[in-house]
PDB file of C-alpha atoms in Angstrom:
ATOM      1  CA  UNK Q 225       0.000   0.000   0.000  1.00 57.00           C
ATOM      2  CA  UNK Q 226       2.821   2.411   0.932  1.00 52.00           C
ATOM      3  CA  UNK Q 227       4.612   1.758  -2.352  1.00 56.00           C
ATOM      4  CA  UNK Q 228       1.457   2.550  -4.315  1.00 61.00           C
ATOM      5  CA  UNK Q 229       1.110   5.871  -2.475  1.00 56.00           C
ATOM      6  CA  UNK Q 230       4.790   6.651  -3.082  1.00 51.00           C
ATOM      7  CA  UNK Q 231       4.440   5.926  -6.816  1.00 49.00           C
ATOM      8  CA  UNK Q 232       1.288   8.075  -6.968  1.00 52.00           C
ATOM      9  CA  UNK Q 233       3.039  10.999  -5.221  1.00 51.00           C
ATOM     10  CA  UNK Q 234       6.047  10.690  -7.548  1.00 51.00           C
ATOM     11  CA  UNK Q 235       3.785  10.816 -10.600  1.00 58.00           C
ATOM     12  CA  UNK Q 236       1.949  13.871  -9.244  1.00 49.00           C
ATOM     13  CA  UNK Q 237       5.266  15.572  -8.428  1.00 52.00           C
ATOM     14  CA  UNK Q 238       6.781  14.909 -11.824  1.00 49.00           C
ATOM     15  CA  UNK Q 239       3.569  15.913 -13.545  1.00 56.00           C
ATOM     16  CA  UNK Q 240       3.409  19.293 -11.793  1.00 52.00           C
ATOM     17  CA  UNK Q 241       7.007  20.334 -11.083  1.00 48.00           C
ATOM     18  CA  UNK Q 242       8.957  19.034 -14.070  1.00 46.00           C
ATOM     19  CA  UNK Q 243       6.983  21.077 -16.642  1.00 50.00           C
ATOM     20  CA  UNK Q 244       7.544  24.240 -14.584  1.00 43.00           C
ATOM     21  CA  UNK Q 245      11.305  23.639 -14.441  1.00 42.00           C
ATOM     22  CA  UNK Q 246      11.455  22.881 -18.159  1.00 43.00           C
ATOM     23  CA  UNK Q 247       9.425  26.026 -18.879  1.00 45.00           C
ATOM     24  CA  UNK Q 248      11.834  28.181 -16.828  1.00 38.00           C
ATOM     25  CA  UNK Q 249      14.846  26.688 -18.612  1.00 40.00           C
ATOM     26  CA  UNK Q 250      13.218  27.274 -22.009  1.00 43.00           C
ATOM     27  CA  UNK Q 251      12.534  30.941 -21.185  1.00 43.00           C
ATOM     28  CA  UNK Q 252      16.184  31.485 -20.243  1.00 40.00           C
ATOM     29  CA  UNK Q 253      17.333  29.751 -23.415  1.00 44.00           C
ATOM     30  CA  UNK Q 254      14.873  31.750 -25.540  1.00 48.00           C
ATOM     31  CA  UNK Q 255      16.192  34.998 -24.126  1.00 60.00           C
ATOM     32  CA  UNK Q 256      19.788  33.820 -24.611  1.00 76.00           C
ATOM     33  CA  UNK Q 257      20.798  34.844 -21.073  1.00 79.00           C
ATOM     34  CA  UNK Q 258      23.500  33.124 -19.072  1.00 83.00           C
ATOM     35  CA  UNK Q 259      22.762  33.221 -15.326  1.00 85.00           C
ATOM     36  CA  UNK Q 260      25.324  35.168 -13.223  1.00 77.00           C
ATOM     37  CA  UNK Q 261      23.896  36.384  -9.875  1.00 79.00           C
ATOM     38  CA  UNK Q 262      26.731  38.630  -8.712  1.00 82.00           C
ATOM     39  CA  UNK Q 263      27.223  42.194  -7.570  1.00 83.00           C
ATOM     40  CA  UNK Q 264      29.106  44.646  -9.764  1.00 86.00           C
ATOM     41  CA  UNK Q 265      29.766  48.375  -9.510  1.00 86.00           C
ATOM     42  CA  UNK Q 266      28.592  51.139 -11.846  1.00 85.00           C
ATOM     43  CA  UNK Q 267      31.575  52.710 -13.609  1.00 82.00           C
ATOM     44  CA  UNK Q 268      29.486  55.833 -14.335  1.00 87.00           C
ATOM     45  CA  UNK Q 269      25.880  57.026 -13.981  1.00 89.00           C
ATOM     46  CA  UNK Q 270      23.531  55.251 -16.404  1.00 89.00           C
ATOM     47  CA  UNK Q 271      19.996  54.006 -16.940  1.00 91.00           C
ATOM     48  CA  UNK Q 272      19.102  50.335 -17.315  1.00 92.00           C
ATOM     49  CA  UNK Q 273      16.950  49.674 -20.361  1.00 92.00           C
ATOM     50  CA  UNK Q 274      13.752  47.637 -20.572  1.00 92.00           C
ATOM     51  CA  UNK Q 275      15.243  45.515 -23.377  1.00 92.00           C
ATOM     52  CA  UNK Q 276      18.867  44.954 -24.477  1.00 91.00           C
ATOM     53  CA  UNK Q 277      18.649  47.867 -26.905  1.00 90.00           C
ATOM     54  CA  UNK Q 278      20.009  51.424 -26.547  1.00 89.00           C
ATOM     55  CA  UNK Q 279      16.710  52.848 -27.854  1.00 92.00           C
ATOM     56  CA  UNK Q 280      14.571  50.957 -25.332  1.00 90.00           C
ATOM     57  CA  UNK Q 281      12.793  52.703 -22.433  1.00 93.00           C
ATOM     58  CA  UNK Q 282      14.725  53.288 -19.184  1.00 92.00           C
ATOM     59  CA  UNK Q 283      13.515  51.363 -16.143  1.00 92.00           C
ATOM     60  CA  UNK Q 284      16.233  51.810 -13.481  1.00 90.00           C
ATOM     61  CA  UNK Q 285      18.683  54.666 -12.861  1.00 90.00           C
ATOM     62  CA  UNK Q 286      22.110  54.013 -11.302  1.00 90.00           C
ATOM     63  CA  UNK Q 287      24.717  56.457 -10.009  1.00 90.00           C
ATOM     64  CA  UNK Q 288      28.476  56.138 -10.431  1.00 87.00           C
ATOM     65  CA  UNK Q 289      29.947  53.779  -7.821  1.00 86.00           C
ATOM     66  CA  UNK Q 290      26.560  52.253  -6.953  1.00 87.00           C
ATOM     67  CA  UNK Q 291      26.336  48.474  -6.490  1.00 85.00           C
ATOM     68  CA  UNK Q 292      24.395  46.662  -9.200  1.00 88.00           C
ATOM     69  CA  UNK Q 293      22.954  43.144  -8.860  1.00 87.00           C
ATOM     70  CA  UNK Q 294      23.599  41.347 -12.147  1.00 89.00           C
ATOM     71  CA  UNK Q 295      21.335  38.332 -12.732  1.00 90.00           C
ATOM     72  CA  UNK Q 296      22.485  37.358 -16.189  1.00 90.00           C
ATOM     73  CA  UNK Q 297      24.510  38.055 -19.316  1.00 89.00           C
ATOM     74  CA  UNK Q 298      23.389  38.103 -22.934  1.00 90.00           C
ATOM     75  CA  UNK Q 299      25.486  36.917 -25.846  1.00 87.00           C
ATOM     76  CA  UNK Q 300      25.397  40.360 -27.469  1.00 88.00           C
ATOM     77  CA  UNK Q 301      27.168  42.374 -24.744  1.00 87.00           C
ATOM     78  CA  UNK Q 302      24.470  43.211 -22.165  1.00 92.00           C
ATOM     79  CA  UNK Q 303      24.027  42.392 -18.497  1.00 89.00           C
ATOM     80  CA  UNK Q 304      20.564  41.693 -17.098  1.00 93.00           C
ATOM     81  CA  UNK Q 305      20.219  43.588 -13.793  1.00 92.00           C
ATOM     82  CA  UNK Q 306      17.655  43.635 -11.002  1.00 90.00           C
ATOM     83  CA  UNK Q 307      16.688  46.284  -8.445  1.00 88.00           C
ATOM     84  CA  UNK Q 308      13.585  46.288  -6.193  1.00 88.00           C
ATOM     85  CA  UNK Q 309      11.571  43.875  -8.358  1.00 87.00           C
ATOM     86  CA  UNK Q 310      12.517  45.760 -11.532  1.00 90.00           C
ATOM     87  CA  UNK Q 311      14.641  44.191 -14.223  1.00 92.00           C
ATOM     88  CA  UNK Q 312      16.596  45.868 -16.948  1.00 93.00           C
ATOM     89  CA  UNK Q 313      19.585  45.596 -19.263  1.00 94.00           C
ATOM     90  CA  UNK Q 314      22.931  47.398 -19.126  1.00 91.00           C
ATOM     91  CA  UNK Q 315      25.862  47.469 -21.531  1.00 90.00           C
ATOM     92  CA  UNK Q 316      28.767  45.409 -20.165  1.00 87.00           C
ATOM     93  CA  UNK Q 317      31.132  48.358 -20.519  1.00 86.00           C
ATOM     94  CA  UNK Q 318      29.238  50.300 -17.814  1.00 86.00           C
ATOM     95  CA  UNK Q 319      29.920  47.804 -15.006  1.00 84.00           C
ATOM     96  CA  UNK Q 320      32.975  46.270 -13.415  1.00 77.00           C
ATOM     97  CA  UNK Q 321      33.464  43.480 -10.899  1.00 77.00           C
ATOM     98  CA  UNK Q 322      34.412  44.800  -7.503  1.00 70.00           C
ATOM     99  CA  UNK Q 323      37.437  43.071  -6.043  1.00 67.00           C
ATOM    100  CA  UNK Q 324      37.490  42.601  -2.276  1.00 64.00           C
ATOM    101  CA  UNK Q 325      40.621  42.697  -0.152  1.00 70.00           C
ATOM    102  CA  UNK Q 326      39.873  39.477   1.732  1.00 73.00           C
ATOM    103  CA  UNK Q 327      43.025  39.648   3.866  1.00 81.00           C
ATOM    104  CA  UNK Q 328      42.264  43.235   4.840  1.00 81.00           C
ATOM    105  CA  UNK Q 329      38.667  42.338   5.707  1.00 80.00           C
ATOM    106  CA  UNK Q 330      39.849  39.362   7.782  1.00 86.00           C
ATOM    107  CA  UNK Q 331      42.279  41.595   9.682  1.00 89.00           C
ATOM    108  CA  UNK Q 332      39.562  44.208  10.267  1.00 90.00           C
ATOM    109  CA  UNK Q 333      37.116  41.550  11.504  1.00 91.00           C
ATOM    110  CA  UNK Q 334      39.776  40.156  13.861  1.00 93.00           C
ATOM    111  CA  UNK Q 335      40.395  43.637  15.285  1.00 93.00           C
ATOM    112  CA  UNK Q 336      36.651  44.183  15.753  1.00 92.00           C
ATOM    113  CA  UNK Q 337      36.334  40.790  17.409  1.00 94.00           C
ATOM    114  CA  UNK Q 338      39.208  41.612  19.782  1.00 93.00           C
ATOM    115  CA  UNK Q 339      37.638  44.980  20.660  1.00 94.00           C
ATOM    116  CA  UNK Q 340      34.317  43.260  21.279  1.00 93.00           C
ATOM    117  CA  UNK Q 341      35.944  40.692  23.573  1.00 94.00           C
ATOM    118  CA  UNK Q 342      37.669  43.459  25.538  1.00 94.00           C
ATOM    119  CA  UNK Q 343      34.387  45.353  25.848  1.00 94.00           C
ATOM    120  CA  UNK Q 344      32.555  42.238  27.080  1.00 94.00           C
ATOM    121  CA  UNK Q 345      35.319  41.576  29.628  1.00 95.00           C
ATOM    122  CA  UNK Q 346      35.109  45.169  30.898  1.00 95.00           C
ATOM    123  CA  UNK Q 347      31.331  44.963  31.268  1.00 95.00           C
ATOM    124  CA  UNK Q 348      31.609  41.663  33.135  1.00 95.00           C
ATOM    125  CA  UNK Q 349      34.310  43.119  35.411  1.00 95.00           C
ATOM    126  CA  UNK Q 350      32.089  46.144  36.134  1.00 95.00           C
ATOM    127  CA  UNK Q 351      29.126  43.898  36.961  1.00 95.00           C
ATOM    128  CA  UNK Q 352      31.276  41.758  39.258  1.00 94.00           C
ATOM    129  CA  UNK Q 353      32.581  44.838  41.072  1.00 94.00           C
ATOM    130  CA  UNK Q 354      29.051  46.233  41.435  1.00 93.00           C
ATOM    131  CA  UNK Q 355      27.857  42.908  42.875  1.00 94.00           C
ATOM    132  CA  UNK Q 356      30.766  42.872  45.359  1.00 93.00           C
ATOM    133  CA  UNK Q 357      30.043  46.470  46.348  1.00 93.00           C
ATOM    134  CA  UNK Q 358      26.409  45.591  47.094  1.00 94.00           C
ATOM    135  CA  UNK Q 359      27.474  42.578  49.147  1.00 94.00           C
ATOM    136  CA  UNK Q 360      30.002  44.636  51.146  1.00 94.00           C
ATOM    137  CA  UNK Q 361      27.401  47.355  51.646  1.00 93.00           C
ATOM    138  CA  UNK Q 362      24.998  44.788  53.129  1.00 95.00           C
ATOM    139  CA  UNK Q 363      27.755  43.343  55.362  1.00 95.00           C
ATOM    140  CA  UNK Q 364      28.670  46.812  56.668  1.00 95.00           C
ATOM    141  CA  UNK Q 365      25.016  47.671  57.391  1.00 95.00           C
ATOM    142  CA  UNK Q 366      24.597  44.385  59.271  1.00 95.00           C
ATOM    143  CA  UNK Q 367      27.779  44.997  61.303  1.00 95.00           C
ATOM    144  CA  UNK Q 368      26.706  48.535  62.227  1.00 95.00           C
ATOM    145  CA  UNK Q 369      23.242  47.285  63.150  1.00 94.00           C
ATOM    146  CA  UNK Q 370      24.813  44.485  65.224  1.00 94.00           C
ATOM    147  CA  UNK Q 371      27.035  46.954  67.062  1.00 95.00           C
ATOM    148  CA  UNK Q 372      24.078  49.257  67.654  1.00 93.00           C
ATOM    149  CA  UNK Q 373      21.894  46.387  68.964  1.00 94.00           C
ATOM    150  CA  UNK Q 374      24.759  45.136  71.154  1.00 94.00           C
ATOM    151  CA  UNK Q 375      25.149  48.634  72.597  1.00 92.00           C
ATOM    152  CA  UNK Q 376      21.437  48.883  73.346  1.00 94.00           C
ATOM    153  CA  UNK Q 377      21.391  45.439  74.980  1.00 93.00           C
ATOM    154  CA  UNK Q 378      24.474  46.274  77.046  1.00 91.00           C
ATOM    155  CA  UNK Q 379      22.930  49.561  78.191  1.00 91.00           C
ATOM    156  CA  UNK Q 380      19.671  47.851  79.190  1.00 91.00           C
ATOM    157  CA  UNK Q 381      21.577  45.201  81.187  1.00 90.00           C
ATOM    158  CA  UNK Q 382      23.569  47.841  82.992  1.00 90.00           C
ATOM    159  CA  UNK Q 383      20.379  49.710  83.865  1.00 89.00           C
ATOM    160  CA  UNK Q 384      18.769  46.525  85.218  1.00 88.00           C
ATOM    161  CA  UNK Q 385      21.798  45.710  87.325  1.00 87.00           C
ATOM    162  CA  UNK Q 386      21.789  49.222  88.820  1.00 86.00           C
ATOM    163  CA  UNK Q 387      18.126  48.992  89.691  1.00 82.00           C
ATOM    164  CA  UNK Q 388      18.519  45.698  91.464  1.00 73.00           C
TER     165      UNK Q 388
END
């Protein structure tokens, strides 16, 4: 019985999902776009076009130095870009791949981590000292109260002994 259900579910899955995947692949192939999914930087201010054509309508405006999310690349020299649910096309010459100084970033992250550790240690030390101060404050109050009560008791005893 379980195998029949499994076969039925597999048929339903393949019947509903496989056509959708094939359809998506066909649309990418029809458009002639190679998938990229990377961030590049605008070399200058420009407008992304609705279609990979210089005469097409503008859909997105970018400023020089702005990060651009590139989703694909056409065979005829255009990048497909995306910004806030809008898609457009940009000439390849307007974008460049931003190189990251990984070693410099690692060093900076290590320094930040060290500063954070020092800060946490200082906060913990402050909390420990505050806790100790409260404890010593309570001990001192109890000692003073004990001395005061002892003095009162001693005075009362001395008064009783004199009256006897």
